[in-house]
Amino acid sequence: MADTIAAIATGPVRSAIGILRLSGPDSVSAVSACFTPRSGRSLTDYPPNRLVLGVLRDSEGAVIDQCLATYSKAPHSYTGEDTAELQCHGSPTVLSAGLEALFRHGVRQAGPGEFTKRAFLNGQLDLIQAEAVADLIDAQTAGAARNAAGQLGRAMTRQIEDAASQLTDLLAHFHVVLDYPDEDIEPFEAQEIADTLNNAANQLSRLRATYRRGRQLTEGVPSAIVGRPNAGKSSLLNALLGYDRAIVTPIPGTTRDTVEERCVLGGVLLRLIDTAGLRETSDTVEQLGVQRSREALAQAELALVLLDGSAPLTDEDKAILELSAACPHRLVLVNKSDLPTVVTLPEDVEFLTVSAKTGEGLDGLEAAIRSRFAQSLPRQGEMLTNARQAEAIGRAAESLSGAAEALAMGLTADAVLSDVEAALAALGEVTGRSVTEDVTRRIFERFCVGK
């Protein structure tokens, strides 16, 4: 990392402010070559971390923008290196010209996530924090942002380090007893070892168990909209999204395949899946759509069961109600409240009345979803949302369970220690202490350029 990188750190759209950022040994000199403070002094005449007003010029001396500049000295910066930043007016044209001017002074274009990668490699962030940066940028709900911010603040790192510390103490004591048998060192009792292993394993298992909800937090609660043809499923999808995503016609069976979109309702991110109408049909294509609808319902966390309130309850409706009862969460919606209500439901079926056409009752649907899922929002930073981390923590917990079993069976200390060491290696993958270069590269490839 002996070179200097630069990138546009803001989006490629017109905005009030656009930022050019640099990191590396030539950051300050490159900015100083393009930027002149209005006072006529050099940027380095000012102390670090102070905004300085001045003019940004191209290689021909032509003015690009009047902007602000600042710099930080290593290691007191985001990346741990010398860094600099230009805060310009947010024109993509201005920012591109400014970046080109910097390139002429020995800096190169930064790759995706390269600033955060340098922060990780320089010890400014561990890998959990680095991945939390990407999660914070991608957050679509307040809950997801709060969880990512907590991870950036080391909430999850502290949990991992606590478990790793217990295991490291256990390993260290074991090795001292084994390596120095003549020393007056108190050996661990079997029950004490078992307690340490079980405590750490349980702590990691509880953390691993948060992944299911954490995944829903970032990717959306899988929500299947089901019902017989023409119950208004596609109309409901369009109403919740606020635009016409699915085709709506009075012809039964218009939807032949699942249509998936995300939306935030009641502060909860939903992965809405509009499905083909569930019915018996001789149409081969529609049969495939019905089968996919059944699969979507089987995998859903939330079933939105739509019934046509303007028509009597049919055998198909009853079958859908029975089929959807196995879903972890179900909301029965009697649609078409803008028409005379004819349908009659069994007394044990709770329902909401809505109109996908007029929007009536959708606020009640929003409140119902909030009441079912909002209470599951995490405490800050204590929910796993990352598949890589969840897999490694799961392996660590399994290794500790294996160590506890080996201890209970009376196997030698080497057998117990081998599993404990495997658990520590897996935890090191989570925090980045023992992660491979290939894994590191893959992680930062998902970042945007400039972060």
XYZ file of C-alpha atoms in Angstrom:
451
model
C 0.000 0.000 0.000
C 2.805 2.383 -0.884
C 0.731 4.135 -3.529
C -1.946 6.801 -3.192
C -5.553 6.273 -4.208
C -8.359 8.700 -5.004
C -12.058 8.397 -5.756
C -15.327 10.273 -5.884
C -16.942 9.338 -2.574
C -20.454 10.614 -3.346
C -23.085 9.355 -5.780
C -22.946 10.098 -9.538
C -25.874 12.529 -9.391
C -26.226 16.288 -8.988
C -26.196 17.260 -5.309
C -25.289 20.138 -3.026
C -21.893 18.660 -2.131
C -19.597 16.166 -3.808
C -16.511 14.707 -2.159
C -13.153 13.638 -3.551
C -11.106 11.580 -1.119
C -7.506 10.391 -1.141
C -5.435 8.007 0.958
C -1.739 7.241 0.837
C 1.639 8.923 1.270
C 1.130 11.470 -1.540
C -2.399 12.512 -0.559
C -1.504 15.919 0.826
C 1.019 16.789 -1.870
C -1.414 15.816 -4.658
C -4.184 17.990 -3.229
C -1.746 20.853 -2.563
C -0.700 20.754 -6.223
C -4.305 21.297 -7.361
C -5.763 23.343 -4.515
C -4.849 26.885 -3.498
C -6.224 28.291 -0.227
C -7.908 31.657 -0.624
C -5.391 33.069 1.888
C -2.588 32.349 -0.574
C -0.834 30.065 1.896
C -0.197 26.355 1.361
C -2.676 23.772 2.618
C 0.078 22.313 4.821
C 0.457 25.655 6.569
C -2.840 24.834 8.239
C -3.107 22.187 10.966
C -4.597 18.780 10.087
C -8.345 18.178 10.290
C -9.270 21.772 9.521
C -11.445 22.787 6.565
C -9.755 25.371 4.330
C -11.561 27.405 1.665
C -9.833 27.733 -1.666
C -9.795 27.076 -5.409
C -9.379 23.765 -7.233
C -7.571 24.006 -10.586
C -6.818 21.623 -13.437
C -3.370 20.930 -14.877
C -3.671 23.998 -17.144
C -4.412 26.274 -14.200
C -8.077 26.731 -15.105
C -10.468 26.954 -12.182
C -12.576 23.826 -11.649
C -14.391 24.855 -8.484
C -14.267 26.897 -5.307
C -14.285 24.286 -2.551
C -13.075 23.173 0.862
C -10.037 20.993 1.540
C -8.779 19.155 4.595
C -6.151 16.546 5.403
C -5.268 14.085 8.188
C -1.933 12.603 9.130
C -1.301 8.918 9.778
C -2.292 7.108 11.901
C -5.081 9.501 12.916
C -7.351 8.938 9.935
C -10.014 6.552 8.680
C -7.511 4.411 6.764
C -4.593 4.870 9.153
C -2.646 6.575 6.357
C -2.197 10.188 5.329
C -5.554 11.212 3.830
C -7.052 14.279 2.182
C -10.492 15.347 1.086
C -11.952 17.950 -1.245
C -15.551 19.044 -0.633
C -16.768 20.436 -3.920
C -20.087 21.463 -5.391
C -21.938 18.282 -6.280
C -21.728 18.374 -10.059
C -20.555 15.059 -11.566
C -18.709 17.084 -14.204
C -16.841 19.121 -11.582
C -15.952 16.002 -9.583
C -14.689 14.153 -12.668
C -12.514 17.113 -13.604
C -11.154 17.314 -10.060
C -10.381 13.588 -10.032
C -8.593 13.876 -13.382
C -6.486 16.721 -11.977
C -5.458 14.548 -9.037
C -4.534 11.663 -11.362
C -2.002 13.942 -13.041
C -0.141 14.193 -9.745
C 0.663 10.538 -9.174
C -2.492 9.111 -7.621
C -4.577 6.301 -9.051
C -8.241 5.370 -9.085
C -9.313 3.521 -5.926
C -10.943 0.125 -6.311
C -14.245 -0.920 -4.687
C -13.969 -0.674 -0.908
C -10.256 0.088 -1.024
C -10.386 2.851 1.594
C -12.098 0.556 4.089
C -9.816 -2.317 3.109
C -6.808 -0.164 3.962
C -8.453 0.722 7.273
C -8.788 -3.000 7.996
C -5.238 -3.879 6.925
C -3.855 -0.984 8.997
C -5.714 -2.121 12.104
C -8.175 0.769 12.215
C -11.147 -1.597 11.867
C -11.623 -5.311 12.420
C -13.428 -7.326 9.750
C -16.790 -7.204 11.530
C -16.602 -3.406 11.603
C -15.490 -3.259 7.973
C -18.441 -5.366 6.827
C -20.729 -3.245 8.995
C -19.698 -0.216 6.936
C -21.165 -1.839 3.821
C -24.278 -2.920 5.748
C -24.770 0.636 7.018
C -24.599 2.005 3.485
C -27.046 -0.644 2.233
C -29.485 -0.346 5.173
C -33.096 0.100 4.030
C -34.721 0.426 7.466
C -33.921 2.147 10.745
C -33.498 -1.260 12.394
C -30.930 -2.393 9.839
C -29.028 0.885 10.185
C -29.095 0.642 13.978
C -27.762 -2.905 13.915
C -24.969 -2.022 11.471
C -24.016 1.057 13.506
C -23.794 -1.107 16.618
C -21.475 -3.530 14.839
C -19.355 -0.622 13.650
C -19.151 0.371 17.321
C -17.748 -3.110 18.148
C -20.869 -4.494 19.885
C -20.510 -7.841 18.126
C -16.722 -7.773 18.247
C -16.898 -7.596 22.035
C -19.050 -10.724 22.140
C -16.620 -12.631 19.911
C -13.596 -11.391 21.843
C -15.182 -12.401 25.151
C -15.643 -15.987 23.966
C -12.171 -16.051 22.390
C -10.602 -14.722 25.596
C -12.119 -17.539 27.653
C -10.818 -20.125 25.192
C -7.377 -18.530 24.979
C -7.034 -18.600 28.766
C -8.023 -22.254 28.740
C -5.488 -23.104 26.037
C -2.701 -21.130 27.720
C -3.241 -22.828 31.071
C -3.401 -26.251 29.463
C -0.136 -25.730 27.609
C 1.634 -24.430 30.722
C 0.550 -27.492 32.711
C 1.593 -29.844 29.902
C 4.892 -28.108 29.091
C 6.025 -27.531 32.695
C 4.863 -30.554 34.682
C 7.378 -29.915 37.472
C 6.153 -26.397 38.171
C 3.680 -25.734 40.955
C 0.802 -24.818 38.643
C -2.730 -25.635 39.675
C -4.334 -27.810 36.992
C -7.816 -27.169 35.711
C -10.565 -29.316 37.138
C -12.617 -31.231 34.548
C -15.818 -29.472 35.596
C -14.168 -26.062 35.269
C -13.046 -26.919 31.741
C -16.494 -28.237 30.846
C -18.133 -25.065 32.185
C -15.831 -22.858 30.114
C -16.465 -24.869 26.954
C -20.221 -24.976 27.462
C -20.478 -21.294 28.343
C -18.567 -20.260 25.223
C -20.489 -22.724 23.028
C -23.842 -21.480 24.328
C -22.823 -17.851 23.847
C -21.868 -18.527 20.229
C -24.967 -20.638 19.564
C -27.205 -17.835 20.797
C -25.405 -15.410 18.511
C -25.690 -17.813 15.557
C -29.424 -18.159 16.212
C -29.923 -14.441 15.494
C -28.952 -14.921 11.850
C -32.417 -15.917 10.644
C -33.953 -12.655 11.862
C -30.845 -10.717 10.908
C -31.112 -11.923 7.338
C -34.722 -10.798 7.247
C -33.634 -7.439 8.607
C -31.299 -6.796 5.671
C -32.924 -8.805 2.865
C -36.573 -8.498 3.868
C -39.180 -10.747 5.479
C -40.238 -13.272 2.802
C -43.909 -12.403 2.322
C -46.084 -14.406 -0.073
C -49.260 -12.761 -1.382
C -51.590 -15.704 -2.019
C -55.187 -16.202 -3.032
C -57.324 -17.516 -5.827
C -57.303 -15.806 -9.240
C -58.683 -12.273 -9.361
C -58.672 -11.833 -5.568
C -56.554 -8.706 -6.102
C -53.049 -9.980 -5.341
C -51.274 -7.997 -8.060
C -53.345 -4.923 -7.227
C -52.219 -5.210 -3.598
C -48.565 -5.526 -4.653
C -48.891 -2.401 -6.795
C -50.651 -0.510 -3.992
C -47.944 -1.360 -1.451
C -45.130 -0.457 -3.852
C -46.777 2.764 -4.985
C -46.425 1.992 -8.698
C -47.677 -0.551 -11.239
C -45.190 -3.398 -10.978
C -47.523 -6.295 -11.817
C -50.001 -6.530 -14.692
C -53.623 -6.326 -13.554
C -56.501 -7.522 -15.757
C -59.990 -8.934 -15.114
C -58.891 -12.173 -16.812
C -58.261 -14.970 -14.260
C -54.752 -16.421 -14.356
C -53.003 -13.298 -15.656
C -50.094 -13.827 -13.243
C -48.277 -16.969 -14.391
C -45.070 -16.613 -12.353
C -43.941 -15.108 -9.073
C -43.090 -11.389 -9.060
C -40.781 -10.229 -6.281
C -40.141 -6.710 -4.959
C -39.064 -5.123 -1.675
C -40.865 -2.419 0.248
C -40.797 -0.983 3.767
C -44.104 -1.223 5.604
C -44.513 -0.279 9.244
C -40.734 0.145 9.504
C -40.262 -3.480 8.409
C -38.541 -4.480 5.159
C -40.738 -6.953 3.300
C -39.716 -9.123 0.360
C -43.123 -9.233 -1.310
C -43.808 -12.165 -3.633
C -46.876 -11.844 -5.837
C -47.950 -15.343 -6.803
C -50.124 -17.000 -9.401
C -53.682 -17.667 -8.290
C -53.993 -20.977 -6.453
C -56.505 -23.176 -8.255
C -56.808 -26.411 -10.199
C -56.059 -25.807 -13.870
C -55.375 -27.782 -17.037
C -53.145 -25.033 -18.451
C -49.571 -26.371 -18.334
C -47.960 -22.924 -17.920
C -50.410 -21.916 -15.221
C -49.769 -25.225 -13.427
C -46.095 -24.312 -13.195
C -47.064 -20.910 -11.785
C -49.335 -22.512 -9.194
C -46.543 -24.862 -8.145
C -44.171 -21.912 -7.696
C -46.844 -20.167 -5.649
C -47.053 -23.152 -3.314
C -43.260 -23.194 -2.966
C -43.188 -19.459 -2.208
C -45.828 -19.942 0.486
C -43.921 -22.863 2.005
C -40.776 -20.728 2.306
C -42.502 -17.540 3.465
C -42.263 -16.043 6.928
C -45.445 -14.040 6.315
C -48.495 -15.058 4.307
C -50.785 -12.296 3.067
C -53.926 -14.261 2.213
C -56.220 -12.302 -0.062
C -59.928 -13.106 -0.242
C -62.426 -11.454 -2.569
C -64.884 -9.769 -0.220
C -67.381 -9.201 -3.049
C -67.885 -12.928 -3.629
C -68.852 -15.893 -1.437
C -66.110 -18.020 0.104
C -65.142 -20.821 -2.287
C -63.582 -24.235 -1.789
C -60.380 -22.757 -3.246
C -60.439 -20.024 -0.581
C -60.904 -22.626 2.159
C -58.000 -24.676 0.809
C -55.761 -21.590 0.751
C -56.713 -20.726 4.329
C -55.841 -24.244 5.425
C -52.578 -24.271 3.451
C -51.452 -20.880 4.800
C -52.129 -21.778 8.441
C -48.700 -23.425 8.650
C -46.902 -20.139 7.862
C -45.164 -18.583 10.911
C -47.166 -15.368 10.431
C -50.433 -14.969 8.552
C -52.646 -11.992 7.796
C -55.992 -12.674 6.141
C -57.108 -9.701 4.060
C -60.675 -9.356 2.805
C -60.144 -7.275 -0.316
C -62.477 -5.070 -2.394
C -64.008 -3.167 0.496
C -65.018 -0.587 -2.118
C -67.657 -3.099 -3.268
C -70.570 -4.617 -1.338
C -69.275 -7.278 1.076
C -70.631 -10.779 0.463
C -67.980 -13.117 1.873
C -68.488 -14.777 5.267
C -65.492 -16.227 7.149
C -65.329 -18.866 9.890
C -65.427 -17.351 13.383
C -61.880 -18.508 14.209
C -60.324 -16.596 11.281
C -59.135 -13.094 12.125
C -59.026 -10.729 9.182
C -58.483 -7.157 8.023
C -60.653 -5.399 5.496
C -58.809 -3.581 2.707
C -59.223 -2.202 -0.767
C -56.180 -2.594 -2.993
C -57.929 -0.318 -5.476
C -58.556 2.687 -3.185
C -55.946 2.051 -0.478
C -58.575 1.784 2.248
C -57.393 -0.345 5.179
C -53.708 -0.400 4.179
C -52.829 1.640 7.277
C -54.307 -1.215 9.351
C -52.169 -3.693 7.425
C -49.105 -1.546 8.135
C -49.895 -1.504 11.866
C -50.416 -5.272 11.910
C -47.053 -5.911 10.269
C -45.337 -3.510 12.644
C -46.834 -5.271 15.676
C -45.661 -8.679 14.461
C -42.128 -7.831 13.430
C -41.036 -4.528 14.962
C -40.582 -6.111 18.401
C -37.964 -8.371 16.840
C -35.693 -5.478 15.946
C -32.266 -6.030 17.468
C -30.503 -4.284 20.231
C -27.726 -2.296 18.698
C -25.267 -4.487 16.829
C -26.270 -7.807 18.410
C -27.852 -9.511 15.400
C -25.946 -11.463 12.768
C -26.778 -10.361 9.232
C -23.764 -11.794 7.418
C -23.718 -15.347 6.023
C -19.925 -15.611 6.209
C -19.866 -14.622 9.855
C -22.801 -16.902 10.724
C -21.116 -19.901 9.108
C -17.818 -19.332 10.932
C -19.543 -18.805 14.294
C -21.549 -21.982 13.709
C -18.322 -23.921 13.098
C -16.800 -22.482 16.263
C -19.817 -23.551 18.331
C -19.702 -27.058 16.843
C -15.985 -27.368 17.603
C -16.603 -26.393 21.230
C -19.406 -28.928 21.502
C -16.954 -31.520 20.151
C -14.375 -30.476 22.737
C -16.929 -30.844 25.535
C -17.861 -34.321 24.274
C -14.201 -35.338 24.081
C -13.713 -34.160 27.643
C -16.776 -36.070 28.873
C -15.541 -39.253 27.154
C -12.231 -38.987 28.967
C -10.123 -38.449 25.845
C -6.630 -37.011 26.091
C -6.005 -33.290 26.476
C -4.732 -33.119 22.894
C -8.145 -34.135 21.564
C -9.858 -31.400 23.586
C -7.272 -28.775 22.656
C -7.547 -29.577 18.955
C -11.246 -28.671 18.922
C -10.655 -25.537 21.011
C -7.968 -24.384 18.582
C -10.352 -25.009 15.662
C -12.964 -22.869 17.392
C -10.476 -20.031 17.912
C -9.434 -20.217 14.248
C -13.075 -19.929 13.171
C -13.602 -16.904 15.427
C -10.452 -15.387 13.941
C -12.099 -15.619 10.524
C -14.994 -13.532 11.836
C -12.861 -10.704 13.210
C -10.207 -10.974 10.490
C -7.333 -12.245 12.605
C -7.001 -15.429 10.564
C -8.885 -14.618 7.356
C -7.288 -15.494 4.000
C -6.360 -12.936 1.378
C -8.894 -14.422 -1.059
C -11.737 -14.038 1.441
C -10.640 -10.470 2.194
C -10.662 -9.619 -1.495
C -14.162 -11.050 -1.954
C -15.490 -9.145 1.048
C -14.360 -5.745 -0.169
C -15.490 -6.340 -3.741
C -19.089 -5.799 -2.570
C -18.278 -2.230 -1.443
C -18.875 0.808 -3.602
C -15.966 2.773 -5.036
C -14.975 5.607 -2.692
C -15.661 3.742 0.541
